[in-house]
Coordinates of C-alpha atoms in Angstrom, one line a residue:
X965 CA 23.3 17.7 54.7
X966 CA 26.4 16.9 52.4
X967 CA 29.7 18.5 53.3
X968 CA 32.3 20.1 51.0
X969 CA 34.5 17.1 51.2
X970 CA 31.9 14.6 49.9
X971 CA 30.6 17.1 47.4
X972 CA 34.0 17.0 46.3
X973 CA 34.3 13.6 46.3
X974 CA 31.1 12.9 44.3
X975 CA 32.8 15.7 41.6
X976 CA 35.9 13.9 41.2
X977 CA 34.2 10.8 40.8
X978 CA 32.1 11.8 37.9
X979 CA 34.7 13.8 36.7
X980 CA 37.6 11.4 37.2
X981 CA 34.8 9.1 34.9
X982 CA 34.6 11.7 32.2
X983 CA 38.6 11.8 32.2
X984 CA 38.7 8.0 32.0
X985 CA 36.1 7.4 29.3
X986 CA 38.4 10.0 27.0
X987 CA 41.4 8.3 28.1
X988 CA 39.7 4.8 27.2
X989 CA 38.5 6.1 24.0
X990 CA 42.1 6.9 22.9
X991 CA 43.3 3.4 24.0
X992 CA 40.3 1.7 22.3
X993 CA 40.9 3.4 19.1
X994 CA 45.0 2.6 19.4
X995 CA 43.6 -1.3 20.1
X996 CA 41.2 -1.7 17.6
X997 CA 43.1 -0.8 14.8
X998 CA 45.4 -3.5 15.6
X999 CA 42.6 -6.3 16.0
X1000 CA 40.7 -5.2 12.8
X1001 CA 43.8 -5.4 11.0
X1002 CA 44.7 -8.6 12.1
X1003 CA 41.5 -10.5 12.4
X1004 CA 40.0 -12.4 9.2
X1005 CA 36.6 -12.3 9.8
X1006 CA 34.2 -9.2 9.6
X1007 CA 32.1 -9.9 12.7
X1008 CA 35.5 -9.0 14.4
X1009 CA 35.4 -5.7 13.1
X1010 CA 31.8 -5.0 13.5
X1011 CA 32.3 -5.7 16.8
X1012 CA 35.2 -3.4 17.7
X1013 CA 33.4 -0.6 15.2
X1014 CA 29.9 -0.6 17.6
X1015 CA 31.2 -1.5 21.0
X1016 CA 33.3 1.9 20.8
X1017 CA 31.7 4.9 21.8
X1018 CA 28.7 3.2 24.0
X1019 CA 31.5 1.3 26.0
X1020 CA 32.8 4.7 26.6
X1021 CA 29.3 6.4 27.6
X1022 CA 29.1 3.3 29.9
X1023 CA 32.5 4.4 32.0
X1024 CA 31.0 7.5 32.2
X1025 CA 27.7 6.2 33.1
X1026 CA 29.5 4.7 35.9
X1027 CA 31.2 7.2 37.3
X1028 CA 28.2 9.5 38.1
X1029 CA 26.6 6.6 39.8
X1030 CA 29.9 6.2 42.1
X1031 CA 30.1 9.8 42.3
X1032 CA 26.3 10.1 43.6
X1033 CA 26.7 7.6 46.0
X1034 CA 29.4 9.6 48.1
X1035 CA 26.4 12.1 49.0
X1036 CA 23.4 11.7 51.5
X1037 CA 20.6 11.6 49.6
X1038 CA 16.8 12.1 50.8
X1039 CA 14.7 9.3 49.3
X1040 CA 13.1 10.8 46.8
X1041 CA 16.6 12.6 45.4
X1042 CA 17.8 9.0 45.8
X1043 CA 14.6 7.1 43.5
X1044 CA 15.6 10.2 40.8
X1045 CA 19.7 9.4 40.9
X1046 CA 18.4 5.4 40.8
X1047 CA 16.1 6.1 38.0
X1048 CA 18.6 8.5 35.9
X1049 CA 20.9 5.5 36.3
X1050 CA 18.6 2.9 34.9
X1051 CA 17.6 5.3 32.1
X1052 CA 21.2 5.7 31.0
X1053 CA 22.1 2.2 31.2
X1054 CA 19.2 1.4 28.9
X1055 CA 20.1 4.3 26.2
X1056 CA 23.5 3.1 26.3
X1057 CA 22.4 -0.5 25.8
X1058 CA 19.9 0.6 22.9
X1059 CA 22.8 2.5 21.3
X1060 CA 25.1 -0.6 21.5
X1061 CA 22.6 -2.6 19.4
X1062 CA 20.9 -0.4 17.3
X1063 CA 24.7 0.6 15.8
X1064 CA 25.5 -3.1 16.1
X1065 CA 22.3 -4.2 13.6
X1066 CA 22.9 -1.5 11.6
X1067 CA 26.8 -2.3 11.2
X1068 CA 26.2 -6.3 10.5
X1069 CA 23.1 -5.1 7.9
X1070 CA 25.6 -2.1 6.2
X1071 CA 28.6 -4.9 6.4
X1072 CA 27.0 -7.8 5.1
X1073 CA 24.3 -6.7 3.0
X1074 CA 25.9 -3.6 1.1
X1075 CA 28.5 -5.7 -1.0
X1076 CA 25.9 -7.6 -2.1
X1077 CA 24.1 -4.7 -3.1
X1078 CA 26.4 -2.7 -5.0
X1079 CA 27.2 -5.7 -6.7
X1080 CA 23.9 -5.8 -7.9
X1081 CA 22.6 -3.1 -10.6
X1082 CA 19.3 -3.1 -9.5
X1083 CA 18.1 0.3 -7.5
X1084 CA 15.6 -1.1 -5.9
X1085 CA 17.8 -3.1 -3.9
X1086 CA 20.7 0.2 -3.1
X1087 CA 17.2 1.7 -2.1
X1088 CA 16.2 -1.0 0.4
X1089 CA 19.4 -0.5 2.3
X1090 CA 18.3 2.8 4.2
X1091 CA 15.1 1.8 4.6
X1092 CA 16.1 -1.3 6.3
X1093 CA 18.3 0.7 8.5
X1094 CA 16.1 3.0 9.6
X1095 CA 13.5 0.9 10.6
X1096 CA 15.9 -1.2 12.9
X1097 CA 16.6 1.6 14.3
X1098 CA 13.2 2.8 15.0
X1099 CA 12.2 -0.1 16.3
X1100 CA 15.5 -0.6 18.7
X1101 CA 14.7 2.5 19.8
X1102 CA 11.4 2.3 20.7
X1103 CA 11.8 -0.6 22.3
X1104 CA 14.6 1.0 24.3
X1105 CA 11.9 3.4 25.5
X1106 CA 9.2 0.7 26.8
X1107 CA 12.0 -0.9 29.0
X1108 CA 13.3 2.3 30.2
X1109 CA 9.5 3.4 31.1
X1110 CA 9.3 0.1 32.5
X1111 CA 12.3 0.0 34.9
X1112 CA 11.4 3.8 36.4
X1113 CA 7.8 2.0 37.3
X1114 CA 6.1 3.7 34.1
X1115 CA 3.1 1.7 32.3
X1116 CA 3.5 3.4 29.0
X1117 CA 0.3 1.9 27.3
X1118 CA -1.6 3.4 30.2
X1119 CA 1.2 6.6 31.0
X1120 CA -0.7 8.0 26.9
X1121 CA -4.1 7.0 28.0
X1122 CA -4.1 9.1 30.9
X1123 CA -2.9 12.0 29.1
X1124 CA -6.3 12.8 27.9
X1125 CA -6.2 15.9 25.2
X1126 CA -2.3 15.3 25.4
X1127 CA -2.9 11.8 24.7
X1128 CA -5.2 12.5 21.5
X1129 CA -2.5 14.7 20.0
X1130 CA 0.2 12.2 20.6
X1131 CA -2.4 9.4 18.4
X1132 CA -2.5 12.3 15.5
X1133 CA 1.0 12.8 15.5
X1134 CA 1.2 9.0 15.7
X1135 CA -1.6 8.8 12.7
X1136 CA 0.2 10.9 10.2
X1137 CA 3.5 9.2 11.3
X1138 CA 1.7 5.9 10.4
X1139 CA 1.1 7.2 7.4
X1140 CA 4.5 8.2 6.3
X1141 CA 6.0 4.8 7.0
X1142 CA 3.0 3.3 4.8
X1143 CA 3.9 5.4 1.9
X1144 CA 7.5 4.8 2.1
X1145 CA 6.2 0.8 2.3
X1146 CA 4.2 1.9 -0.6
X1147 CA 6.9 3.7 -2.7
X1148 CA 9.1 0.7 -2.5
X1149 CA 6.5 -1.7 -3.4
X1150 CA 4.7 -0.5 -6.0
X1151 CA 7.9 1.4 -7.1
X1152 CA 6.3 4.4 -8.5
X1153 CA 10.3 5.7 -8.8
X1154 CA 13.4 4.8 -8.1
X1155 CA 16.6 6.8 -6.6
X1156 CA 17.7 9.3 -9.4
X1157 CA 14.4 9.2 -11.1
X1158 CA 13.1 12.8 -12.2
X1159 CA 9.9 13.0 -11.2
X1160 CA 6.5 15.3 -10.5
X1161 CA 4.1 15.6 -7.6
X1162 CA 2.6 18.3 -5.9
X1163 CA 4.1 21.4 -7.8
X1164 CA 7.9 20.0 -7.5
X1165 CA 9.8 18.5 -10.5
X1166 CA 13.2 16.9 -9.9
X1167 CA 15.2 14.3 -9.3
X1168 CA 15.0 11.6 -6.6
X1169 CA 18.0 11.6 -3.8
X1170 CA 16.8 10.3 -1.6
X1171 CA 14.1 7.8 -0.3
X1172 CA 13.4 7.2 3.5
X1173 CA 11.2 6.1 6.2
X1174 CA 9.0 9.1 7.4
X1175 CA 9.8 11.5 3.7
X1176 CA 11.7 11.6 0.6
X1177 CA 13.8 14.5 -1.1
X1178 CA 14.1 15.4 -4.3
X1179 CA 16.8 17.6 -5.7
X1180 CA 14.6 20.3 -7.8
X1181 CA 15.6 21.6 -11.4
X1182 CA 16.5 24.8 -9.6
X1183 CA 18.7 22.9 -7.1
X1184 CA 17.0 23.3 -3.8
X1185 CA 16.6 20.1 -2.1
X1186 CA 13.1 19.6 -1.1
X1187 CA 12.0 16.9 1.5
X1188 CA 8.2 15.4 0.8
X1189 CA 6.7 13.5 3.2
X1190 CA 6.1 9.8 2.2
X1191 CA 2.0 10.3 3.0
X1192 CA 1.7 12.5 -0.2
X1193 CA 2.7 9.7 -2.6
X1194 CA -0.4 8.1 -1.8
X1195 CA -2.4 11.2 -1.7
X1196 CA -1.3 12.5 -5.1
X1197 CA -0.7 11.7 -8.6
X1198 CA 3.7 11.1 -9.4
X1199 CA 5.0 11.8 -12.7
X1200 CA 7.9 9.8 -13.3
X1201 CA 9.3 11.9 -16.0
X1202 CA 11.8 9.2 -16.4
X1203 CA 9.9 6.6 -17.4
X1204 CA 8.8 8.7 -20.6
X1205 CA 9.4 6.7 -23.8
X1206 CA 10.2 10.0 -25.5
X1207 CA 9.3 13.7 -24.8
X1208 CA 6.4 15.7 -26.7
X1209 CA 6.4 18.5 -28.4
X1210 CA 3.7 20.4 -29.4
X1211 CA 4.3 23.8 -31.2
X1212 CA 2.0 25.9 -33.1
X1213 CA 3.2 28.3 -35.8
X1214 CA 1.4 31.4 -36.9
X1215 CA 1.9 32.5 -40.6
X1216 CA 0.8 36.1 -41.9
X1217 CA -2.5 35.5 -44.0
X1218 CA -0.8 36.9 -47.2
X1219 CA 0.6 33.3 -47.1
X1220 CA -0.4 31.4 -50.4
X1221 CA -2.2 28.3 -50.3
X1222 CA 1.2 27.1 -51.8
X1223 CA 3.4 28.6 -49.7
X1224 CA 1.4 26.9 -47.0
X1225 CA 1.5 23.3 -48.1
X1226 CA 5.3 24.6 -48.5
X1227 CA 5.9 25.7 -45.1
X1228 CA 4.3 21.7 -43.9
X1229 CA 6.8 20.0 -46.2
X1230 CA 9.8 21.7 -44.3
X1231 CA 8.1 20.2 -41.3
X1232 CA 8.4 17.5 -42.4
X1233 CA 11.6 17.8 -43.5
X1234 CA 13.2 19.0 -40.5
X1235 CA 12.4 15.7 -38.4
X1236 CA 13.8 13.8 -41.1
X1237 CA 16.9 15.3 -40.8
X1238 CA 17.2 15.4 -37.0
X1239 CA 18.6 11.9 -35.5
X1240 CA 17.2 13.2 -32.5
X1241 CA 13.4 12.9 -33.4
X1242 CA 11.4 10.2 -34.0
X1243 CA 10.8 10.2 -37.8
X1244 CA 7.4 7.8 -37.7
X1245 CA 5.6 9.9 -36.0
X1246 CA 5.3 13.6 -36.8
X1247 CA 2.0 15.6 -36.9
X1248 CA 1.9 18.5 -39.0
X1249 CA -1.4 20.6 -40.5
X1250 CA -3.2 23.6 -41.1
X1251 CA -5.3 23.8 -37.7
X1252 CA -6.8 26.9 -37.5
X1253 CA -7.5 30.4 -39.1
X1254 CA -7.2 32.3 -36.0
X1255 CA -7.4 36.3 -34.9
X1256 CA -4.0 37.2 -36.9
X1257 CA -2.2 34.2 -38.6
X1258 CA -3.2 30.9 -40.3
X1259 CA -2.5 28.5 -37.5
X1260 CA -0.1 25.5 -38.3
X1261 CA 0.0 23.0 -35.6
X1262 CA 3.6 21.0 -35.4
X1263 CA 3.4 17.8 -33.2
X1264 CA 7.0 15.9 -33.2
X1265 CA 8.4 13.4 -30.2
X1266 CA 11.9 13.5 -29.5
X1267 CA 13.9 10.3 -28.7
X1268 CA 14.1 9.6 -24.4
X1269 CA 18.6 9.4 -24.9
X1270 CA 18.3 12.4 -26.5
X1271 CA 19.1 15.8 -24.6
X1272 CA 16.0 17.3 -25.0
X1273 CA 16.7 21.0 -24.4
X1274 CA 19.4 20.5 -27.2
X1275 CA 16.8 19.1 -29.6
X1276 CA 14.3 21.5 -29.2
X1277 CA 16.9 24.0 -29.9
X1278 CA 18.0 22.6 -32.6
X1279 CA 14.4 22.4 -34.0
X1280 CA 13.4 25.8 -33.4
X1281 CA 16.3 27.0 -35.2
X1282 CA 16.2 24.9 -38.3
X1283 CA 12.5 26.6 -38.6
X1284 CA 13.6 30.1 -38.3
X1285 CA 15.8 29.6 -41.0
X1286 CA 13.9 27.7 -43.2
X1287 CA 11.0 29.8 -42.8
X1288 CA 13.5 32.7 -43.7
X1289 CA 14.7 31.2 -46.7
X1290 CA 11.5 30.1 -47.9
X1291 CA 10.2 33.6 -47.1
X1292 CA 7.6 32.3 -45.0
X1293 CA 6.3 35.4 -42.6
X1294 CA 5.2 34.4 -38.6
X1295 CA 2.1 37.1 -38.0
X1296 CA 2.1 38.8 -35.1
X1297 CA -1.1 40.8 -33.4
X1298 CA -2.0 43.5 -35.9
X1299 CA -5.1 46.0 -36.5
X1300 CA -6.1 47.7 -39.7
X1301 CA -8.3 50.4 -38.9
X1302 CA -11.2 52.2 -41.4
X1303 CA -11.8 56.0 -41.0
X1304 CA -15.8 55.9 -42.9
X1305 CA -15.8 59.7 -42.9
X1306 CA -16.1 61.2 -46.0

């Protein structure tokens, strides 16, 4: 039994470790400006930058195992205080260096980077990140299972239908990293890329690990895992050389054969005029003599630096009033109905 003295001895410790770790983090931060402004080298700073806040969890670390040692402890309460300890030493050790990695690869790699125009270097720099830190942190868990006497290779095996669900979570896991491996090698897109898949179109913000998000047209922000990008057909509207259009117009079937062969020469007309259209390229004809209107299909591509909303506005406009001017009539549905009764 532990009496009220040594419970409150083993308080003040970890709370007199708490109090110290704040204290600390003041002085640090006081200190460290003073060192990063006058060292000369970077490592320097990268230093002061990671060694920060896990130096402070450490002091705190600390004080709960001082604190725990004023009490009498049955063995097993004692193995759980021991193994706590261990545990925490090891995530504060993992957080040291996975922050340290990530701080020499964001200080020495980014300048470089944005530097370079090239986006499938600026989109290499998360990735890169991310998977050092994965893989810091995953190694962080094998020791710390190893230290509390854990085999963790044989800990899954012996979880049996526990065990299978951990491999399919691990399976489709797999498969996000491969298709983020895939996106950036094959480079379907890029960052900032508009593209298509699976229902969504929008632009790419952001490429990761495990999923990707795209920034819709209607500005939600939707996050895709990478697996689909191997399951599923992308259209990188991007890419597009130009955008087209394909319109059909229906005239009344009053029209005259010359009104008709009118009505295609302002077509034609209207893409010559528009700096926005390709001017080679143009489809116009009389397709189709359909239910109510003589069908004129109206095939034009507009240029990929153009705004495209803008053009096809444009477009449809100069037809309206052409058409008006040229008294061309657009048909609509209509019926003519017979009475035959005499």
């Amino acid at each position: 039994m532990n009496t009220l003295s040594q419970w409150l001895i083993a308080l003040a410790y970890i709370v007199g470790g708490i109090i110290i770790a704040k204290a600390a983090y003041f002085i640090f931060k006081k200190i460290s400006k003073g060192l990063i402004n006058s060292s000369e080298t970077k490592l320097d700073d990268v230093l002061v930058d990671t060694l920060e806040k896990p130096v402070i969890f450490a002091i705190a670390i600390f004080g709960f195992y001082i604190g725990m040692q004023q009490l009498n402890m049955t063995s097993n309460i004692a193995l759980l205080v021991s193994n706590t300890d261990k545990v925490l030493i090891v995530i504060c050790i993992t957080w040291f260096a996975a922050r340290l990695l990530n701080a020499m690869v964001e200080r020495y790699m980014e300048p470089a980077i944005e530097i370079s125009e090239s986006k499938s270097k600026k989109q290499l720099l998360p990735i890169i990140t991310k998977v050092i830190t994965v893989i810091v942190w995953m190694i962080g868990v094998i020791i710390a299972f190893d230290l509390i006497g854990y085999n963790l290779a044989g800990l899954i095996a012996g979880l049996g239908i526990g065990g299978l669900a951990f491999a399919l979570a691990a399976k489709d896991y797999l498969q996000n990293i491969f298709g983020g491996i895939s996106v950036f090698t094959d480079k379907p897109f890029r960052i900032d890329d508009r593209i298509k898949i699976d229902g969504f179109d929008g632009k790419v913000e952001d490429i990761g690990i495990r999923s990707s998000r795209i920034r819709t047209l209607s500005g939600s922000l939707v996050t895709i895992p990478n697996s689909k990008f191997i399951s599923n057909s992308v259209e990188n509207v991007a890419l597009e050389p130009t955008r087209k259009i394909m319109l059909r117009l229906g005239l009344t079937y009053s029209t005259s054969p010359e009104k008709m062969k009118e009505s295609m020469t302002i077509l034609k007309e209207i893409v010559t005029d528009n700096q926005d259209i390709l001017t080679d390229e143009p489809v116009v004809f009389f397709e189709n003599y359909a239910d109510f209107s003589l069908v004129l299909l109206f095939i034009y591509y507009i240029r990929k630096e153009a705004d495209i909303p803008l053009a096809q506005n444009k477009i449809n406009l100069d037809i309206l009033e052409r058409f008006e001017k040229a008294k061309l009539d657009f048909a609509f549905p209509t019926q003519t109905i017979y009475n035959l009764k005499k």
